[in-house]
């Protein structure tokens, strides 16, 4: 049986087994290694220290010093022989002799009289003179007012008068005081400075006495002025004035 089958197989048409045709495969995709994404490292900001700005000092220009104008004091020339005194009236002590041709400058003036405080070239201190004995060059209105300080004039060894009193009879005021005993060579009496009302005007009033023996004085003093009348008295010796004593004005 087996042989018959083999014979039949041999006698049959030979069938060609189909040849396998290689069908080309589509190309395999080339695997390209995709690089793994590199982590993008964001750099940390580097802290750059900003340098401290040093301010350049502003140059301030030094102001130019403009010299103050030199004040030109009025000049004086003495035209008549006279006295220069320690205050602005004839009642004050003698301070120096004035002779025609003496020169100097005006240092001050007084508010209540026309007398001028002058510094003569020939002496080292100032004194007061009446304008009538001076020829003045310059504007005395630019000169400051000044008041004499009698406590800076020399010295006084006797002290002020004692028991100063005043009485009124109408418009007459009488001032009295005790005698101050002084040696004859030093005796210059007394000095009164007062403010009185006369004929409606409030006046600065000065009077002096030649020696220690005069111990009373009467002055006119009317009513009607706004300011009160007042006064003071001093002992005077050749070296200077005593402290003032107020007059108890009635």
CSV table of C-alpha atoms in Angstrom, one decimal:
chain,number,residue,atom,x,y,z
A,1,UNK,CA,0.0,0.0,0.0
A,2,UNK,CA,2.8,2.2,0.9
A,3,UNK,CA,4.4,1.3,-2.3
A,4,UNK,CA,1.4,2.2,-4.4
A,5,UNK,CA,1.2,5.6,-2.9
A,6,UNK,CA,4.8,6.2,-3.7
A,7,UNK,CA,4.2,5.2,-7.3
A,8,UNK,CA,1.3,7.4,-7.7
A,9,UNK,CA,3.2,10.2,-6.3
A,10,UNK,CA,6.0,9.7,-8.7
A,11,UNK,CA,3.7,9.5,-11.7
A,12,UNK,CA,1.8,12.6,-10.9
A,13,UNK,CA,2.6,16.0,-12.5
A,14,UNK,CA,5.2,17.6,-10.5
A,15,UNK,CA,4.0,20.6,-9.0
A,16,UNK,CA,6.5,23.4,-8.4
A,17,UNK,CA,6.4,24.6,-5.0
A,18,UNK,CA,6.1,28.3,-5.2
A,19,UNK,CA,9.3,30.1,-4.6
A,20,UNK,CA,9.0,32.5,-1.8
A,21,UNK,CA,9.6,36.0,-3.2
A,22,UNK,CA,11.2,38.2,-0.8
A,23,UNK,CA,9.0,41.2,-0.5
A,24,UNK,CA,11.3,43.8,0.7
A,25,UNK,CA,10.2,45.1,4.0
A,26,UNK,CA,9.9,48.7,4.3
A,27,UNK,CA,13.0,50.1,5.8
A,28,UNK,CA,13.0,49.9,9.4
A,29,UNK,CA,12.9,53.3,10.8
A,30,UNK,CA,16.3,54.3,11.9
A,31,UNK,CA,16.2,54.8,15.4
A,32,UNK,CA,17.9,58.0,16.2
A,33,UNK,CA,18.7,58.4,19.7
A,34,UNK,CA,16.8,61.4,20.8
A,35,UNK,CA,18.9,62.9,23.3
A,36,UNK,CA,17.3,63.1,26.6
A,37,UNK,CA,16.5,66.6,27.2
A,38,UNK,CA,19.3,68.2,29.0
A,39,UNK,CA,18.0,70.0,32.0
A,40,UNK,CA,18.4,73.6,31.3
A,41,UNK,CA,20.1,74.9,34.3
A,42,UNK,CA,19.1,78.5,34.9
A,43,UNK,CA,22.1,80.0,36.4
A,44,UNK,CA,21.4,81.6,39.7
A,45,UNK,CA,21.7,85.3,39.4
A,46,UNK,CA,25.1,86.2,40.5
A,47,UNK,CA,24.8,89.0,43.0
A,48,UNK,CA,27.0,91.7,41.8
A,49,UNK,CA,27.5,94.2,44.5
A,50,UNK,CA,27.0,97.7,43.2
A,51,UNK,CA,29.9,99.8,44.4
A,52,UNK,CA,28.9,102.4,46.9
A,53,UNK,CA,28.8,105.7,45.2
A,54,UNK,CA,31.0,108.1,46.9
A,55,UNK,CA,29.6,111.6,46.4
A,56,UNK,CA,32.1,114.0,45.3
A,57,UNK,CA,31.8,117.0,47.5
A,58,UNK,CA,30.4,120.0,45.8
A,59,UNK,CA,33.0,122.7,45.7
A,60,UNK,CA,31.5,125.7,47.4
A,61,UNK,CA,33.2,128.8,46.4
A,62,UNK,CA,34.5,130.8,49.3
A,63,UNK,CA,32.8,134.1,49.2
A,64,UNK,CA,35.0,137.0,48.5
A,65,UNK,CA,35.3,139.2,51.6
A,66,UNK,CA,34.3,142.7,50.7
A,67,UNK,CA,36.0,145.1,53.1
A,68,UNK,CA,33.6,147.3,55.0
A,69,UNK,CA,33.9,150.8,53.8
A,70,UNK,CA,36.0,152.9,56.1
A,71,UNK,CA,33.9,155.4,58.0
A,72,UNK,CA,35.1,158.9,57.6
A,73,UNK,CA,34.6,160.7,60.9
A,74,UNK,CA,34.0,164.4,60.7
A,75,UNK,CA,37.1,166.5,61.2
A,76,UNK,CA,37.3,169.4,63.6
A,77,UNK,CA,39.6,172.4,63.9
A,78,UNK,CA,39.4,174.6,67.1
A,79,UNK,CA,38.8,178.2,66.2
A,80,UNK,CA,38.6,179.8,69.7
A,81,UNK,CA,40.4,179.2,72.9
A,82,UNK,CA,38.0,177.3,75.2
A,83,UNK,CA,37.5,174.4,77.6
A,84,UNK,CA,36.8,170.8,76.6
A,85,UNK,CA,34.7,169.2,79.3
A,86,UNK,CA,33.7,165.8,80.7
A,87,UNK,CA,30.1,166.3,79.7
A,88,UNK,CA,28.0,168.2,77.1
A,89,UNK,CA,27.5,171.5,78.9
A,90,UNK,CA,29.5,174.2,80.8
A,91,UNK,CA,28.4,172.7,84.1
A,92,UNK,CA,30.8,169.7,83.8
A,93,UNK,CA,34.4,169.5,85.0
A,94,UNK,CA,37.1,170.9,82.8
A,95,UNK,CA,38.9,168.1,80.9
A,96,UNK,CA,41.3,169.9,78.5
A,97,UNK,CA,42.3,173.3,77.1
A,98,UNK,CA,41.4,174.0,73.5
A,99,UNK,CA,43.5,176.4,71.4
A,100,UNK,CA,43.0,177.7,67.9
A,101,UNK,CA,44.4,175.3,65.4
A,102,UNK,CA,44.0,172.2,67.5
A,103,UNK,CA,42.7,169.3,65.3
A,104,UNK,CA,40.7,166.2,65.9
A,105,UNK,CA,37.7,164.2,64.9
A,106,UNK,CA,34.1,163.9,66.2
A,107,UNK,CA,33.4,160.6,68.1
A,108,UNK,CA,29.9,161.3,69.3
A,109,UNK,CA,27.1,163.8,69.9
A,110,UNK,CA,24.4,164.4,72.6
A,111,UNK,CA,20.7,164.1,72.1
A,112,UNK,CA,19.7,167.0,74.3
A,113,UNK,CA,22.4,169.6,73.5
A,114,UNK,CA,24.5,170.5,70.4
A,115,UNK,CA,27.8,169.7,72.1
A,116,UNK,CA,30.1,167.3,70.4
A,117,UNK,CA,32.3,164.5,71.8
A,118,UNK,CA,35.7,165.0,70.2
A,119,UNK,CA,39.0,163.2,70.1
A,120,UNK,CA,41.8,165.7,69.8
A,121,UNK,CA,45.0,164.7,68.1
A,122,UNK,CA,47.1,166.1,71.0
A,123,UNK,CA,45.5,164.0,73.8
A,124,UNK,CA,44.7,160.4,74.2
A,125,UNK,CA,41.1,160.7,75.5
A,126,UNK,CA,37.9,162.3,74.3
A,127,UNK,CA,36.0,165.3,75.7
A,128,UNK,CA,33.0,167.5,75.0
A,129,UNK,CA,33.1,170.9,73.3
A,130,UNK,CA,30.6,173.5,72.2
A,131,UNK,CA,30.0,173.5,68.4
A,132,UNK,CA,30.6,177.3,68.4
A,133,UNK,CA,34.3,176.8,69.1
A,134,UNK,CA,34.8,174.2,66.4
A,135,UNK,CA,35.0,174.3,62.6
A,136,UNK,CA,33.6,170.9,61.5
A,137,UNK,CA,34.1,169.3,58.2
A,138,UNK,CA,31.8,166.3,57.5
A,139,UNK,CA,28.2,165.3,58.4
A,140,UNK,CA,27.7,165.1,62.1
A,141,UNK,CA,24.3,163.6,61.6
A,142,UNK,CA,26.0,160.3,60.8
A,143,UNK,CA,27.6,160.2,64.3
A,144,UNK,CA,25.9,158.2,67.0
A,145,UNK,CA,24.5,159.7,70.2
A,146,UNK,CA,26.4,159.0,73.4
A,147,UNK,CA,25.9,159.8,77.1
A,148,UNK,CA,28.8,160.6,79.4
A,149,UNK,CA,29.5,158.1,82.2
A,150,UNK,CA,30.7,160.3,85.0
A,151,UNK,CA,31.7,157.3,87.1
A,152,UNK,CA,34.5,156.6,84.7
A,153,UNK,CA,35.9,160.1,85.1
A,154,UNK,CA,38.8,159.9,87.6
A,155,UNK,CA,37.8,159.4,91.2
A,156,UNK,CA,36.2,161.1,94.1
A,157,UNK,CA,37.4,160.6,97.6
A,158,UNK,CA,34.6,162.4,99.4
A,159,UNK,CA,31.4,160.6,98.4
A,160,UNK,CA,28.0,162.0,97.6
A,161,UNK,CA,26.1,164.8,99.4
A,162,UNK,CA,24.0,163.9,102.5
A,163,UNK,CA,20.5,164.8,103.5
A,164,UNK,CA,19.3,165.9,100.1
A,165,UNK,CA,15.8,167.3,100.1
A,166,UNK,CA,13.4,169.4,98.0
A,167,UNK,CA,10.4,171.6,98.6
A,168,UNK,CA,7.9,173.3,96.2
A,169,UNK,CA,6.4,176.8,96.3
A,170,UNK,CA,4.2,177.1,93.2
A,171,UNK,CA,6.4,176.5,90.2
A,172,UNK,CA,9.6,177.0,92.3
A,173,UNK,CA,11.4,173.9,93.6
A,174,UNK,CA,14.2,174.5,96.1
A,175,UNK,CA,16.8,171.7,96.6
A,176,UNK,CA,18.9,171.6,99.7
A,177,UNK,CA,21.8,169.3,101.0
A,178,UNK,CA,24.5,169.2,103.6
A,179,UNK,CA,27.9,170.7,103.0
A,180,UNK,CA,30.6,168.2,102.1
A,181,UNK,CA,33.8,169.3,103.7
A,182,UNK,CA,36.6,169.3,101.1
A,183,UNK,CA,40.2,170.6,101.0
A,184,UNK,CA,40.4,173.9,99.2
A,185,UNK,CA,42.7,172.5,96.4
A,186,UNK,CA,40.2,169.7,95.6
A,187,UNK,CA,36.9,171.5,96.2
A,188,UNK,CA,34.8,171.9,93.0
A,189,UNK,CA,31.5,172.1,94.7
A,190,UNK,CA,28.4,170.2,93.5
A,191,UNK,CA,26.7,169.2,90.2
A,192,UNK,CA,23.0,168.9,89.6
A,193,UNK,CA,21.5,167.2,86.5
A,194,UNK,CA,17.7,167.5,86.3
A,195,UNK,CA,14.7,167.3,83.9
A,196,UNK,CA,12.3,170.1,84.5
A,197,UNK,CA,9.1,171.5,82.9
A,198,UNK,CA,9.4,175.1,81.8
A,199,UNK,CA,6.8,177.0,79.6
A,200,UNK,CA,5.4,173.7,78.3
A,201,UNK,CA,8.8,172.2,77.4
A,202,UNK,CA,10.5,169.3,79.1
A,203,UNK,CA,14.1,170.4,79.5
A,204,UNK,CA,17.4,168.8,80.3
A,205,UNK,CA,18.9,171.0,83.0
A,206,UNK,CA,22.5,171.1,84.4
A,207,UNK,CA,24.0,173.4,87.0
A,208,UNK,CA,27.3,173.4,89.0
A,209,UNK,CA,28.5,175.3,92.0
A,210,UNK,CA,32.0,176.6,92.5
A,211,UNK,CA,32.6,175.4,96.0
A,212,UNK,CA,31.4,173.4,99.0
A,213,UNK,CA,29.6,176.3,100.6
A,214,UNK,CA,26.6,176.5,98.3
A,215,UNK,CA,24.1,174.1,99.7
A,216,UNK,CA,20.8,175.2,98.2
A,217,UNK,CA,19.4,175.8,94.7
A,218,UNK,CA,16.0,176.9,93.3
A,219,UNK,CA,14.8,176.0,89.8
A,220,UNK,CA,11.6,176.8,87.9
A,221,UNK,CA,9.4,173.7,87.4
A,222,UNK,CA,6.0,174.2,85.8
A,223,UNK,CA,3.1,171.7,85.6
A,224,UNK,CA,1.8,170.5,82.3
A,225,UNK,CA,4.5,168.3,80.9
A,226,UNK,CA,3.8,164.6,80.3
A,227,UNK,CA,7.0,163.4,81.8
A,228,UNK,CA,7.7,163.7,85.5
A,229,UNK,CA,10.4,166.2,86.7
A,230,UNK,CA,13.4,164.6,88.4
A,231,UNK,CA,17.0,165.2,89.2
A,232,UNK,CA,20.2,164.0,91.0
A,233,UNK,CA,23.1,165.7,92.7
A,234,UNK,CA,26.8,164.8,93.0
A,235,UNK,CA,29.8,166.1,95.0
A,236,UNK,CA,32.6,167.3,92.7
A,237,UNK,CA,36.3,167.4,93.4
A,238,UNK,CA,39.1,168.1,91.0
A,239,UNK,CA,39.6,164.4,90.2
A,240,UNK,CA,36.0,163.5,89.4
A,241,UNK,CA,32.4,163.1,90.4
A,242,UNK,CA,30.8,161.2,93.3
A,243,UNK,CA,27.9,158.7,92.9
A,244,UNK,CA,24.6,160.5,92.2
A,245,UNK,CA,22.0,161.0,94.9
A,246,UNK,CA,18.4,161.2,93.6
A,247,UNK,CA,16.5,164.3,94.5
A,248,UNK,CA,13.1,163.6,96.1
A,249,UNK,CA,11.2,165.8,93.6
A,250,UNK,CA,8.1,167.4,95.2
